[in-house]
Amino acid sequence: MSSLQSELSFKNGKVIKNMVELVDVFPTVSYMAGIRAPAPCPDVSLQEELCTEGENLAHTFRHKEKSVDAEAISFSQYPRPADTPQVDSDLPDLKDIKVMGYSLRTWDYRYTLWLGFNP
């Protein structure tokens, strides 16, 4: 699963729903540990040794949600070597990726679109 969901309940009965993408964990933990996270990835990042597409979300630990009515959305992508299960389906080499799944997730729903991919 590439996105993390958390639901926190407090003594007053209020429920806070947060949607965090897995790519946000590294920059957030880096910041909290006092080290600098890698620079943001450029549009074409295949040649980059290390970059991040995530955001530092440490500020969310100290601030309230922006709006009760605002729905959090998470985006992710899943590389696959084929449209059927393979031995290396979970960790394909870049040269073997033939299909990419692009997902949009809300608290209640997930939609994934599988498309052909050419690295």
Coordinates of C-alpha atoms in Angstrom, one line a residue:
M1 CA 0.0 0.0 0.0
S2 CA 1.5 3.3 -1.0
S3 CA -0.6 5.6 1.0
L4 CA -1.1 5.6 4.7
Q5 CA -4.3 6.4 6.4
S6 CA -4.7 7.4 10.0
E7 CA -7.7 8.1 12.1
L8 CA -7.1 9.6 15.5
S9 CA -9.8 9.9 18.2
F10 CA -9.4 12.2 21.1
K11 CA -11.2 12.4 24.5
N12 CA -13.7 14.9 23.3
G13 CA -14.9 12.5 20.6
K14 CA -13.6 14.5 17.7
V15 CA -12.2 12.3 14.8
I16 CA -9.4 13.7 12.6
K17 CA -8.8 11.9 9.2
N18 CA -5.5 12.5 7.6
M19 CA -4.3 11.2 4.2
V20 CA -0.5 10.9 3.8
E21 CA 1.4 9.5 0.9
L22 CA 4.3 7.1 1.5
V23 CA 6.6 9.5 -0.4
D24 CA 5.9 12.1 2.3
V25 CA 7.4 9.9 5.1
F26 CA 11.1 10.3 4.2
P27 CA 11.1 14.2 4.0
T28 CA 9.0 14.4 7.1
V29 CA 11.2 12.1 9.2
S30 CA 14.4 13.7 7.8
Y31 CA 13.2 17.1 9.0
M32 CA 12.2 15.8 12.4
A33 CA 15.6 14.1 12.8
G34 CA 17.3 17.4 12.0
I35 CA 18.8 16.3 8.6
R36 CA 18.1 17.8 5.2
A37 CA 15.9 15.8 2.9
P38 CA 16.9 15.3 -0.8
A39 CA 15.9 18.1 -3.2
P40 CA 12.5 17.8 -5.0
C41 CA 12.6 15.7 -8.2
P42 CA 12.6 17.5 -11.5
D43 CA 9.9 16.6 -14.1
V44 CA 12.3 14.1 -15.7
S45 CA 14.1 12.4 -12.8
L46 CA 15.3 9.1 -14.3
Q47 CA 18.9 10.3 -14.2
E48 CA 18.8 11.7 -10.7
E49 CA 20.7 9.8 -8.1
L50 CA 18.5 10.9 -5.2
C51 CA 15.4 13.2 -5.1
T52 CA 12.0 13.2 -3.5
E53 CA 8.5 13.8 -4.7
G54 CA 7.2 13.9 -1.1
E55 CA 6.6 16.9 1.1
N56 CA 7.7 17.6 4.7
L57 CA 4.4 17.2 6.7
A58 CA 5.9 17.8 10.2
H59 CA 3.9 21.0 10.5
T60 CA 0.7 18.8 10.5
F61 CA 1.6 17.5 14.0
R62 CA 1.3 21.0 15.4
H63 CA -1.6 22.6 13.4
K64 CA -5.3 21.7 13.1
E65 CA -6.7 20.4 9.8
K66 CA -7.5 23.2 7.4
S67 CA -11.2 22.5 7.1
V68 CA -13.6 19.9 8.4
D69 CA -15.3 19.7 5.0
A70 CA -12.0 19.5 3.0
E71 CA -11.4 16.0 1.7
A72 CA -7.8 14.7 1.7
I73 CA -6.6 13.1 -1.5
S74 CA -3.6 10.8 -2.0
F75 CA -2.0 10.1 -5.4
S76 CA 0.3 7.1 -6.0
Q77 CA 1.7 5.0 -8.8
Y78 CA 2.5 1.3 -9.0
P79 CA 5.0 -0.1 -11.6
R80 CA 4.4 -3.6 -12.9
P81 CA 6.2 -5.8 -15.4
A82 CA 3.0 -7.2 -16.9
D83 CA -0.8 -7.0 -16.5
T84 CA -0.7 -10.5 -14.8
P85 CA 1.2 -11.5 -11.7
Q86 CA 4.9 -12.2 -12.3
V87 CA 7.8 -13.3 -10.0
D88 CA 9.1 -9.7 -9.9
S89 CA 5.7 -8.0 -9.8
D90 CA 6.5 -6.2 -6.5
L91 CA 10.1 -5.0 -7.3
P92 CA 10.5 -4.9 -11.1
D93 CA 13.7 -3.5 -12.7
L94 CA 13.1 -0.2 -14.6
K95 CA 13.8 -2.0 -17.9
D96 CA 11.0 -4.6 -17.1
I97 CA 8.2 -2.1 -16.3
K98 CA 5.6 -2.4 -19.0
V99 CA 2.5 -1.3 -17.0
M100 CA 2.0 1.6 -14.6
G101 CA -1.0 2.0 -12.2
Y102 CA -1.9 5.5 -11.3
S103 CA -4.2 5.8 -8.2
L104 CA -6.2 8.5 -6.6
R105 CA -7.5 7.7 -3.1
T106 CA -9.9 9.5 -0.8
W107 CA -11.0 8.4 2.6
D108 CA -13.8 6.2 1.1
Y109 CA -12.6 5.3 -2.4
R110 CA -9.6 4.3 -4.5
Y111 CA -9.5 4.5 -8.3
T112 CA -6.5 3.0 -10.2
L113 CA -6.0 3.4 -13.9
W114 CA -3.5 0.9 -15.5
L115 CA -1.7 2.1 -18.5
G116 CA 1.1 0.9 -20.8
F117 CA 4.5 2.3 -19.7
N118 CA 7.7 2.9 -21.6
P119 CA 10.7 3.9 -19.3

